[in-house]
Amino acid sequence: MKHAYLIIAHREFALLQCLVKTLDDERNDIFIHFDKKVLDIPQLTVKKAGLFLTKERIDVRWGDISVVEAEYALFAEAVNQGSYHYYHLLSGVDMPLKGQDEIHRFFDAYQGKEFIGFSQYDYTKEIERKVRRYHLFPKYFKQQAGISGLFKKTMRFLFICLQDLLGYKRYKKMDFKKGTQWVSVTHGFLQYLLLKKAAVMLIYQHTFCSDEIYKQTLCWHSAFREHIYDLENEGIGCMRKIGWTDGQLSDWTEDNYEELIQSTALFARKFNSKHIEVVHKIINGLK
């Protein structure tokens, strides 16, 4: 059965073409969401895979629910095209660490499993801050410059302080779960996500980094929880190797090549065109 690769892209288009090249297989269709702020869409080429751009383009802002909206645009585009064995959500700066034959064999062997990573540390305070508080101006979490930016930042801070002072919490009875945004899921779970879209948009408006929360929370409180591949290791759970260093996401470099190719993960993130040599070495080693 065919796989769908769902890619969120907004920059680093040389890397994106490398990613598309690794996915160019007759057993795959590739779906790409380009941020609405991208004015010049790159010309990407494939020989074997189907390549589709989402008709809906979202103005994606870091930390905002617009990230979730972009994911849903990809989900809808893929489902409208057909039914796939697995749907792999990637960023445009990710790269597979295994060849397509190995990736397809793996998912055939574990058919029906959901590859969703769940964080293992105590993230109670994160949940309190990110979803149980009401965030003003969520599209402007990173806007710092100018009087307008300073005003929004100040008002958001003061409103959070007021909620803390009053002991205000949203969704007190909801048990939120958290993990990496990037997943590989079945057609059944993707349909479930689409079914829950209206509820997701309602609950996660005016929250922070909901893309790391809503999929895990929906899965946990559904029958799909029984099909999670690994609940004890976030990276293994989603079969992704992510370059965290002291809590910060860092780019892979050529120095990490052996670590990457020896990993059991199927995908890795994130890469940077400044270190594109490691990408070329990975691609040349794929079978």
PDB file of C-alpha atoms in Angstrom:
ATOM      1  CA  MET A   1       0.000   0.000   0.000  1.00  0.00           C
ATOM      2  CA  LYS A   2       1.059   3.585  -0.616  1.00  0.00           C
ATOM      3  CA  HIS A   3       2.387   6.026   1.935  1.00  0.00           C
ATOM      4  CA  ALA A   4       1.672   9.745   2.157  1.00  0.00           C
ATOM      5  CA  TYR A   5       4.405  12.145   3.200  1.00  0.00           C
ATOM      6  CA  LEU A   6       3.015  15.387   4.613  1.00  0.00           C
ATOM      7  CA  ILE A   7       5.585  18.187   4.677  1.00  0.00           C
ATOM      8  CA  ILE A   8       5.368  21.600   6.331  1.00  0.00           C
ATOM      9  CA  ALA A   9       7.810  23.929   4.557  1.00  0.00           C
ATOM     10  CA  HIS A  10       8.655  27.600   4.817  1.00  0.00           C
ATOM     11  CA  ARG A  11      12.381  27.927   4.053  1.00  0.00           C
ATOM     12  CA  GLU A  12      15.568  25.941   3.238  1.00  0.00           C
ATOM     13  CA  PHE A  13      14.247  24.888  -0.158  1.00  0.00           C
ATOM     14  CA  ALA A  14      17.529  23.287  -1.230  1.00  0.00           C
ATOM     15  CA  LEU A  15      17.055  20.874   1.674  1.00  0.00           C
ATOM     16  CA  LEU A  16      13.422  20.414   0.725  1.00  0.00           C
ATOM     17  CA  GLN A  17      14.438  19.259  -2.765  1.00  0.00           C
ATOM     18  CA  CYS A  18      16.845  16.790  -1.160  1.00  0.00           C
ATOM     19  CA  LEU A  19      14.028  15.497   1.042  1.00  0.00           C
ATOM     20  CA  VAL A  20      11.669  15.142  -1.918  1.00  0.00           C
ATOM     21  CA  LYS A  21      14.391  13.262  -3.816  1.00  0.00           C
ATOM     22  CA  THR A  22      14.645  10.666  -1.034  1.00  0.00           C
ATOM     23  CA  LEU A  23      10.862  10.174  -1.046  1.00  0.00           C
ATOM     24  CA  ASP A  24      10.512   9.928  -4.824  1.00  0.00           C
ATOM     25  CA  ASP A  25       9.194   6.385  -5.033  1.00  0.00           C
ATOM     26  CA  GLU A  26       6.168   4.939  -6.846  1.00  0.00           C
ATOM     27  CA  ARG A  27       4.863   3.726  -3.473  1.00  0.00           C
ATOM     28  CA  ASN A  28       4.632   7.291  -2.138  1.00  0.00           C
ATOM     29  CA  ASP A  29       2.670  10.463  -2.645  1.00  0.00           C
ATOM     30  CA  ILE A  30       4.162  13.710  -1.341  1.00  0.00           C
ATOM     31  CA  PHE A  31       2.042  16.583  -0.021  1.00  0.00           C
ATOM     32  CA  ILE A  32       3.584  19.954   0.803  1.00  0.00           C
ATOM     33  CA  HIS A  33       2.180  22.936   2.663  1.00  0.00           C
ATOM     34  CA  PHE A  34       4.059  26.137   1.897  1.00  0.00           C
ATOM     35  CA  ASP A  35       3.682  28.899   4.434  1.00  0.00           C
ATOM     36  CA  LYS A  36       1.446  31.646   3.077  1.00  0.00           C
ATOM     37  CA  LYS A  37       4.314  34.096   3.603  1.00  0.00           C
ATOM     38  CA  VAL A  38       6.375  32.276   0.941  1.00  0.00           C
ATOM     39  CA  LEU A  39       6.010  34.390  -2.202  1.00  0.00           C
ATOM     40  CA  ASP A  40       8.191  32.354  -4.555  1.00  0.00           C
ATOM     41  CA  ILE A  41       7.243  28.667  -4.505  1.00  0.00           C
ATOM     42  CA  PRO A  42      10.250  26.532  -5.519  1.00  0.00           C
ATOM     43  CA  GLN A  43      10.020  24.243  -8.530  1.00  0.00           C
ATOM     44  CA  LEU A  44      10.289  20.723  -7.140  1.00  0.00           C
ATOM     45  CA  THR A  45      10.681  17.701  -9.381  1.00  0.00           C
ATOM     46  CA  VAL A  46       9.755  14.053  -8.978  1.00  0.00           C
ATOM     47  CA  LYS A  47       9.920  11.103 -11.341  1.00  0.00           C
ATOM     48  CA  LYS A  48       7.956   8.373  -9.558  1.00  0.00           C
ATOM     49  CA  ALA A  49       5.972   9.772  -6.642  1.00  0.00           C
ATOM     50  CA  GLY A  50       2.894  11.939  -6.811  1.00  0.00           C
ATOM     51  CA  LEU A  51       3.537  15.528  -5.756  1.00  0.00           C
ATOM     52  CA  PHE A  52       0.728  17.746  -4.462  1.00  0.00           C
ATOM     53  CA  LEU A  53       0.666  21.222  -2.934  1.00  0.00           C
ATOM     54  CA  THR A  54      -2.111  22.074  -0.505  1.00  0.00           C
ATOM     55  CA  LYS A  55      -4.738  24.381  -1.966  1.00  0.00           C
ATOM     56  CA  GLU A  56      -5.108  25.990   1.445  1.00  0.00           C
ATOM     57  CA  ARG A  57      -2.043  27.909   2.635  1.00  0.00           C
ATOM     58  CA  ILE A  58      -1.824  29.085   6.234  1.00  0.00           C
ATOM     59  CA  ASP A  59       0.135  32.030   7.581  1.00  0.00           C
ATOM     60  CA  VAL A  60       2.019  29.879  10.086  1.00  0.00           C
ATOM     61  CA  ARG A  61       3.276  31.526  13.273  1.00  0.00           C
ATOM     62  CA  TRP A  62       5.484  29.753  15.796  1.00  0.00           C
ATOM     63  CA  GLY A  63       3.640  28.569  18.917  1.00  0.00           C
ATOM     64  CA  ASP A  64       0.266  29.517  17.453  1.00  0.00           C
ATOM     65  CA  ILE A  65      -2.646  27.278  16.473  1.00  0.00           C
ATOM     66  CA  SER A  66      -1.857  28.196  12.851  1.00  0.00           C
ATOM     67  CA  VAL A  67       0.739  25.380  13.009  1.00  0.00           C
ATOM     68  CA  VAL A  68      -2.120  22.963  13.724  1.00  0.00           C
ATOM     69  CA  GLU A  69      -4.157  24.504  10.904  1.00  0.00           C
ATOM     70  CA  ALA A  70      -1.300  23.804   8.480  1.00  0.00           C
ATOM     71  CA  GLU A  71      -1.237  20.180   9.631  1.00  0.00           C
ATOM     72  CA  TYR A  72      -4.974  19.913   9.035  1.00  0.00           C
ATOM     73  CA  ALA A  73      -4.572  21.394   5.555  1.00  0.00           C
ATOM     74  CA  LEU A  74      -2.161  18.555   4.781  1.00  0.00           C
ATOM     75  CA  PHE A  75      -4.426  15.921   6.363  1.00  0.00           C
ATOM     76  CA  ALA A  76      -7.401  17.052   4.276  1.00  0.00           C
ATOM     77  CA  GLU A  77      -5.398  17.248   1.034  1.00  0.00           C
ATOM     78  CA  ALA A  78      -4.053  13.721   1.498  1.00  0.00           C
ATOM     79  CA  VAL A  79      -7.398  12.163   2.396  1.00  0.00           C
ATOM     80  CA  ASN A  80      -9.036  13.870  -0.587  1.00  0.00           C
ATOM     81  CA  GLN A  81      -6.436  12.213  -2.801  1.00  0.00           C
ATOM     82  CA  GLY A  82      -6.913   8.705  -1.438  1.00  0.00           C
ATOM     83  CA  SER A  83      -6.421   6.239   1.400  1.00  0.00           C
ATOM     84  CA  TYR A  84      -2.841   5.559   2.475  1.00  0.00           C
ATOM     85  CA  HIS A  85      -1.176   2.863   4.540  1.00  0.00           C
ATOM     86  CA  TYR A  86       0.670   5.465   6.631  1.00  0.00           C
ATOM     87  CA  TYR A  87       0.836   9.243   6.821  1.00  0.00           C
ATOM     88  CA  HIS A  88       4.222  10.691   7.806  1.00  0.00           C
ATOM     89  CA  LEU A  89       4.239  14.258   9.102  1.00  0.00           C
ATOM     90  CA  LEU A  90       7.624  15.890   8.426  1.00  0.00           C
ATOM     91  CA  SER A  91       9.126  19.343   8.318  1.00  0.00           C
ATOM     92  CA  GLY A  92      10.944  20.575   5.236  1.00  0.00           C
ATOM     93  CA  VAL A  93      14.280  20.230   7.063  1.00  0.00           C
ATOM     94  CA  ASP A  94      13.859  16.549   7.971  1.00  0.00           C
ATOM     95  CA  MET A  95      15.509  13.618   6.220  1.00  0.00           C
ATOM     96  CA  PRO A  96      14.934   9.853   6.137  1.00  0.00           C
ATOM     97  CA  LEU A  97      17.768   7.786   7.562  1.00  0.00           C
ATOM     98  CA  LYS A  98      16.685   4.604   5.786  1.00  0.00           C
ATOM     99  CA  GLY A  99      15.850   3.767   2.191  1.00  0.00           C
ATOM    100  CA  GLN A 100      12.263   3.413   1.020  1.00  0.00           C
ATOM    101  CA  ASP A 101      12.446  -0.386   0.855  1.00  0.00           C
ATOM    102  CA  GLU A 102      13.421  -0.549   4.524  1.00  0.00           C
ATOM    103  CA  ILE A 103      10.835   2.053   5.549  1.00  0.00           C
ATOM    104  CA  HIS A 104       8.030   0.202   3.764  1.00  0.00           C
ATOM    105  CA  ARG A 105       9.128  -3.147   5.218  1.00  0.00           C
ATOM    106  CA  PHE A 106       9.107  -1.655   8.695  1.00  0.00           C
ATOM    107  CA  PHE A 107       5.591  -0.270   8.443  1.00  0.00           C
ATOM    108  CA  ASP A 108       4.331  -3.458   6.816  1.00  0.00           C
ATOM    109  CA  ALA A 109       5.710  -5.391   9.786  1.00  0.00           C
ATOM    110  CA  TYR A 110       3.995  -3.101  12.302  1.00  0.00           C
ATOM    111  CA  GLN A 111       0.819  -2.407  10.354  1.00  0.00           C
ATOM    112  CA  GLY A 112      -1.831  -0.800  12.550  1.00  0.00           C
ATOM    113  CA  LYS A 113       0.601   0.711  15.057  1.00  0.00           C
ATOM    114  CA  GLU A 114       0.535   4.442  15.700  1.00  0.00           C
ATOM    115  CA  PHE A 115       3.966   6.081  15.772  1.00  0.00           C
ATOM    116  CA  ILE A 116       3.372   8.999  18.109  1.00  0.00           C
ATOM    117  CA  GLY A 117       6.042  10.110  20.573  1.00  0.00           C
ATOM    118  CA  PHE A 118       5.001  10.845  24.156  1.00  0.00           C
ATOM    119  CA  SER A 119       7.238  12.973  26.405  1.00  0.00           C
ATOM    120  CA  GLN A 120       8.546  11.114  29.452  1.00  0.00           C
ATOM    121  CA  TYR A 121       9.468  13.949  31.824  1.00  0.00           C
ATOM    122  CA  ASP A 122       7.099  15.726  34.200  1.00  0.00           C
ATOM    123  CA  TYR A 123       5.552  18.379  31.961  1.00  0.00           C
ATOM    124  CA  THR A 124       2.764  19.381  34.380  1.00  0.00           C
ATOM    125  CA  LYS A 125       3.972  22.976  34.621  1.00  0.00           C
ATOM    126  CA  GLU A 126       4.290  23.169  30.829  1.00  0.00           C
ATOM    127  CA  ILE A 127       0.679  22.099  30.412  1.00  0.00           C
ATOM    128  CA  GLU A 128      -0.378  24.668  33.011  1.00  0.00           C
ATOM    129  CA  ARG A 129       1.411  27.415  31.095  1.00  0.00           C
ATOM    130  CA  LYS A 130       0.649  26.320  27.538  1.00  0.00           C
ATOM    131  CA  VAL A 131      -2.986  25.233  27.562  1.00  0.00           C
ATOM    132  CA  ARG A 132      -4.569  25.966  30.928  1.00  0.00           C
ATOM    133  CA  ARG A 133      -3.831  29.673  30.607  1.00  0.00           C
ATOM    134  CA  TYR A 134      -5.501  31.993  28.106  1.00  0.00           C
ATOM    135  CA  HIS A 135      -2.865  33.592  25.855  1.00  0.00           C
ATOM    136  CA  LEU A 136      -3.480  36.965  24.266  1.00  0.00           C
ATOM    137  CA  PHE A 137      -2.169  37.682  20.755  1.00  0.00           C
ATOM    138  CA  PRO A 138      -1.034  34.089  20.088  1.00  0.00           C
ATOM    139  CA  LYS A 139       0.072  34.909  16.528  1.00  0.00           C
ATOM    140  CA  TYR A 140       2.728  37.219  17.898  1.00  0.00           C
ATOM    141  CA  PHE A 141       4.625  35.065  20.401  1.00  0.00           C
ATOM    142  CA  LYS A 142       7.885  35.910  18.645  1.00  0.00           C
ATOM    143  CA  GLN A 143       7.122  39.521  17.761  1.00  0.00           C
ATOM    144  CA  GLN A 144       9.572  41.626  19.787  1.00  0.00           C
ATOM    145  CA  ALA A 145      10.403  44.756  17.797  1.00  0.00           C
ATOM    146  CA  GLY A 146       8.532  48.051  17.839  1.00  0.00           C
ATOM    147  CA  ILE A 147       5.933  49.609  20.060  1.00  0.00           C
ATOM    148  CA  SER A 148       3.232  47.208  18.850  1.00  0.00           C
ATOM    149  CA  GLY A 149       5.348  44.182  19.652  1.00  0.00           C
ATOM    150  CA  LEU A 150       6.245  45.505  23.084  1.00  0.00           C
ATOM    151  CA  PHE A 151       2.595  46.278  23.813  1.00  0.00           C
ATOM    152  CA  LYS A 152       1.431  42.766  22.859  1.00  0.00           C
ATOM    153  CA  LYS A 153       4.230  41.145  24.839  1.00  0.00           C
ATOM    154  CA  THR A 154       3.470  43.257  27.915  1.00  0.00           C
ATOM    155  CA  MET A 155      -0.278  42.686  27.762  1.00  0.00           C
ATOM    156  CA  ARG A 156       0.203  38.946  27.309  1.00  0.00           C
ATOM    157  CA  PHE A 157       2.550  38.825  30.314  1.00  0.00           C
ATOM    158  CA  LEU A 158       0.239  40.879  32.532  1.00  0.00           C
ATOM    159  CA  PHE A 159      -2.801  38.802  31.571  1.00  0.00           C
ATOM    160  CA  ILE A 160      -0.953  35.582  32.433  1.00  0.00           C
ATOM    161  CA  CYS A 161       0.060  37.111  35.773  1.00  0.00           C
ATOM    162  CA  LEU A 162      -3.571  38.034  36.456  1.00  0.00           C
ATOM    163  CA  GLN A 163      -4.699  34.467  35.746  1.00  0.00           C
ATOM    164  CA  ASP A 164      -1.994  33.145  38.082  1.00  0.00           C
ATOM    165  CA  LEU A 165      -3.098  35.584  40.792  1.00  0.00           C
ATOM    166  CA  LEU A 166      -6.743  34.539  40.456  1.00  0.00           C
ATOM    167  CA  GLY A 167      -5.893  30.835  40.164  1.00  0.00           C
ATOM    168  CA  TYR A 168      -7.677  30.673  36.819  1.00  0.00           C
ATOM    169  CA  LYS A 169      -7.279  27.462  34.822  1.00  0.00           C
ATOM    170  CA  ARG A 170      -8.892  26.321  31.595  1.00  0.00           C
ATOM    171  CA  TYR A 171      -9.997  22.749  30.985  1.00  0.00           C
ATOM    172  CA  LYS A 172      -9.334  21.647  34.555  1.00  0.00           C
ATOM    173  CA  LYS A 173     -10.698  18.151  34.010  1.00  0.00           C
ATOM    174  CA  MET A 174      -8.875  17.434  30.763  1.00  0.00           C
ATOM    175  CA  ASP A 175      -5.811  15.198  30.960  1.00  0.00           C
ATOM    176  CA  PHE A 176      -3.463  16.669  28.357  1.00  0.00           C
ATOM    177  CA  LYS A 177      -0.530  14.694  26.949  1.00  0.00           C
ATOM    178  CA  LYS A 178       2.537  16.037  25.182  1.00  0.00           C
ATOM    179  CA  GLY A 179       5.207  14.944  22.716  1.00  0.00           C
ATOM    180  CA  THR A 180       6.923  15.764  19.455  1.00  0.00           C
ATOM    181  CA  GLN A 181       4.805  17.225  16.667  1.00  0.00           C
ATOM    182  CA  TRP A 182       6.167  14.796  14.063  1.00  0.00           C
ATOM    183  CA  VAL A 183       4.329  11.466  13.744  1.00  0.00           C
ATOM    184  CA  SER A 184       3.568   8.532  11.439  1.00  0.00           C
ATOM    185  CA  VAL A 185      -0.061   7.407  11.739  1.00  0.00           C
ATOM    186  CA  THR A 186      -2.603   5.127  10.120  1.00  0.00           C
ATOM    187  CA  HIS A 187      -5.514   6.098   7.911  1.00  0.00           C
ATOM    188  CA  GLY A 188      -7.877   5.318  10.769  1.00  0.00           C
ATOM    189  CA  PHE A 189      -6.199   7.727  13.160  1.00  0.00           C
ATOM    190  CA  LEU A 190      -5.944  10.436  10.509  1.00  0.00           C
ATOM    191  CA  GLN A 191      -9.695  10.153   9.923  1.00  0.00           C
ATOM    192  CA  TYR A 192     -10.172  10.460  13.685  1.00  0.00           C
ATOM    193  CA  LEU A 193      -8.069  13.640  13.724  1.00  0.00           C
ATOM    194  CA  LEU A 194     -10.193  15.104  10.936  1.00  0.00           C
ATOM    195  CA  LEU A 195     -13.377  14.153  12.780  1.00  0.00           C
ATOM    196  CA  LYS A 196     -12.132  16.041  15.841  1.00  0.00           C
ATOM    197  CA  LYS A 197     -10.985  19.150  13.963  1.00  0.00           C
ATOM    198  CA  ALA A 198     -13.758  21.461  15.177  1.00  0.00           C
ATOM    199  CA  ALA A 199     -13.143  20.470  18.805  1.00  0.00           C
ATOM    200  CA  VAL A 200      -9.379  20.890  18.394  1.00  0.00           C
ATOM    201  CA  MET A 201      -9.779  24.389  16.971  1.00  0.00           C
ATOM    202  CA  LEU A 202     -12.099  25.364  19.800  1.00  0.00           C
ATOM    203  CA  ILE A 203     -10.005  23.951  22.652  1.00  0.00           C
ATOM    204  CA  TYR A 204      -6.592  25.091  21.455  1.00  0.00           C
ATOM    205  CA  GLN A 205      -7.385  28.657  20.416  1.00  0.00           C
ATOM    206  CA  HIS A 206      -5.309  31.050  22.533  1.00  0.00           C
ATOM    207  CA  THR A 207      -2.956  28.301  23.732  1.00  0.00           C
ATOM    208  CA  PHE A 208       0.782  27.913  23.219  1.00  0.00           C
ATOM    209  CA  CYS A 209       2.522  25.166  21.167  1.00  0.00           C
ATOM    210  CA  SER A 210      -0.633  23.088  20.809  1.00  0.00           C
ATOM    211  CA  ASP A 211       0.962  21.193  17.894  1.00  0.00           C
ATOM    212  CA  GLU A 212       2.923  19.270  20.567  1.00  0.00           C
ATOM    213  CA  ILE A 213      -0.204  18.436  22.556  1.00  0.00           C
ATOM    214  CA  TYR A 214      -3.381  17.874  20.571  1.00  0.00           C
ATOM    215  CA  LYS A 215      -2.414  14.665  18.708  1.00  0.00           C
ATOM    216  CA  GLN A 216      -1.049  12.985  21.822  1.00  0.00           C
ATOM    217  CA  THR A 217      -4.107  14.018  23.849  1.00  0.00           C
ATOM    218  CA  LEU A 218      -6.590  12.792  21.237  1.00  0.00           C
ATOM    219  CA  CYS A 219      -4.777   9.489  20.835  1.00  0.00           C
ATOM    220  CA  TRP A 220      -4.496   8.920  24.584  1.00  0.00           C
ATOM    221  CA  HIS A 221      -8.237   9.331  25.116  1.00  0.00           C
ATOM    222  CA  SER A 222      -9.260   7.060  22.245  1.00  0.00           C
ATOM    223  CA  ALA A 223      -9.130   3.408  21.274  1.00  0.00           C
ATOM    224  CA  PHE A 224      -5.977   4.222  19.250  1.00  0.00           C
ATOM    225  CA  ARG A 225      -4.067   4.390  22.536  1.00  0.00           C
ATOM    226  CA  GLU A 226      -3.912   0.586  22.483  1.00  0.00           C
ATOM    227  CA  HIS A 227      -2.006   0.709  19.200  1.00  0.00           C
ATOM    228  CA  ILE A 228       0.791   3.106  20.189  1.00  0.00           C
ATOM    229  CA  TYR A 229       4.122   1.609  19.112  1.00  0.00           C
ATOM    230  CA  ASP A 230       6.141   2.674  22.169  1.00  0.00           C
ATOM    231  CA  LEU A 231       4.938   4.620  25.201  1.00  0.00           C
ATOM    232  CA  GLU A 232       8.221   4.593  27.100  1.00  0.00           C
ATOM    233  CA  ASN A 233      10.571   6.370  24.699  1.00  0.00           C
ATOM    234  CA  GLU A 234       9.514   9.473  22.797  1.00  0.00           C
ATOM    235  CA  GLY A 235      12.032   9.074  19.971  1.00  0.00           C
ATOM    236  CA  ILE A 236      11.374   5.371  19.434  1.00  0.00           C
ATOM    237  CA  GLY A 237       7.658   6.031  19.725  1.00  0.00           C
ATOM    238  CA  CYS A 238       7.713   8.150  16.576  1.00  0.00           C
ATOM    239  CA  MET A 239      10.845   6.557  15.018  1.00  0.00           C
ATOM    240  CA  ARG A 240      12.554   9.931  14.744  1.00  0.00           C
ATOM    241  CA  LYS A 241      15.980  11.089  15.840  1.00  0.00           C
ATOM    242  CA  ILE A 242      15.731  14.704  16.942  1.00  0.00           C
ATOM    243  CA  GLY A 243      18.792  16.779  17.769  1.00  0.00           C
ATOM    244  CA  TRP A 244      18.077  18.065  21.248  1.00  0.00           C
ATOM    245  CA  THR A 245      21.025  19.605  23.119  1.00  0.00           C
ATOM    246  CA  ASP A 246      20.351  20.906  26.646  1.00  0.00           C
ATOM    247  CA  GLY A 247      16.699  21.410  25.788  1.00  0.00           C
ATOM    248  CA  GLN A 248      17.445  23.260  22.536  1.00  0.00           C
ATOM    249  CA  LEU A 249      16.898  21.911  19.040  1.00  0.00           C
ATOM    250  CA  SER A 250      20.239  21.885  17.203  1.00  0.00           C
ATOM    251  CA  ASP A 251      21.173  21.151  13.596  1.00  0.00           C
ATOM    252  CA  TRP A 252      22.856  17.920  12.566  1.00  0.00           C
ATOM    253  CA  THR A 253      26.323  18.320  11.055  1.00  0.00           C
ATOM    254  CA  GLU A 254      28.816  16.072   9.303  1.00  0.00           C
ATOM    255  CA  ASP A 255      30.279  15.273  12.725  1.00  0.00           C
ATOM    256  CA  ASN A 256      26.999  13.480  13.520  1.00  0.00           C
ATOM    257  CA  TYR A 257      26.997  11.302  10.389  1.00  0.00           C
ATOM    258  CA  GLU A 258      27.953   8.012  12.049  1.00  0.00           C
ATOM    259  CA  GLU A 259      25.502   8.623  14.889  1.00  0.00           C
ATOM    260  CA  LEU A 260      22.722   9.237  12.390  1.00  0.00           C
ATOM    261  CA  ILE A 261      23.290   6.261  10.096  1.00  0.00           C
ATOM    262  CA  GLN A 262      23.728   3.891  13.026  1.00  0.00           C
ATOM    263  CA  SER A 263      20.452   4.996  14.562  1.00  0.00           C
ATOM    264  CA  THR A 264      17.423   2.701  14.425  1.00  0.00           C
ATOM    265  CA  ALA A 265      15.241   5.756  13.731  1.00  0.00           C
ATOM    266  CA  LEU A 266      13.662   6.071  10.307  1.00  0.00           C
ATOM    267  CA  PHE A 267      13.745   9.885  10.119  1.00  0.00           C
ATOM    268  CA  ALA A 268      15.853  12.667  11.605  1.00  0.00           C
ATOM    269  CA  ARG A 269      15.440  16.386  12.196  1.00  0.00           C
ATOM    270  CA  LYS A 270      16.635  18.997  11.832  1.00  0.00           C
ATOM    271  CA  PHE A 271      19.149  19.831   9.100  1.00  0.00           C
ATOM    272  CA  ASN A 272      20.526  23.111   7.778  1.00  0.00           C
ATOM    273  CA  SER A 273      21.875  24.057   4.358  1.00  0.00           C
ATOM    274  CA  LYS A 274      25.018  25.328   6.086  1.00  0.00           C
ATOM    275  CA  HIS A 275      25.788  21.674   6.799  1.00  0.00           C
ATOM    276  CA  ILE A 276      24.333  20.164   3.640  1.00  0.00           C
ATOM    277  CA  GLU A 277      27.323  17.816   3.324  1.00  0.00           C
ATOM    278  CA  VAL A 278      25.817  15.492   5.920  1.00  0.00           C
ATOM    279  CA  VAL A 279      22.561  15.444   3.944  1.00  0.00           C
ATOM    280  CA  HIS A 280      24.378  14.443   0.756  1.00  0.00           C
ATOM    281  CA  LYS A 281      26.248  11.686   2.605  1.00  0.00           C
ATOM    282  CA  ILE A 282      22.984  10.320   3.999  1.00  0.00           C
ATOM    283  CA  ILE A 283      21.321  10.373   0.586  1.00  0.00           C
ATOM    284  CA  ASN A 284      24.264   8.639  -1.066  1.00  0.00           C
ATOM    285  CA  GLY A 285      24.118   5.890   1.555  1.00  0.00           C
ATOM    286  CA  LEU A 286      20.393   5.165   1.223  1.00  0.00           C
ATOM    287  CA  LYS A 287      19.456   1.924  -0.478  1.00  0.00           C
TER     288      LYS A 287
END
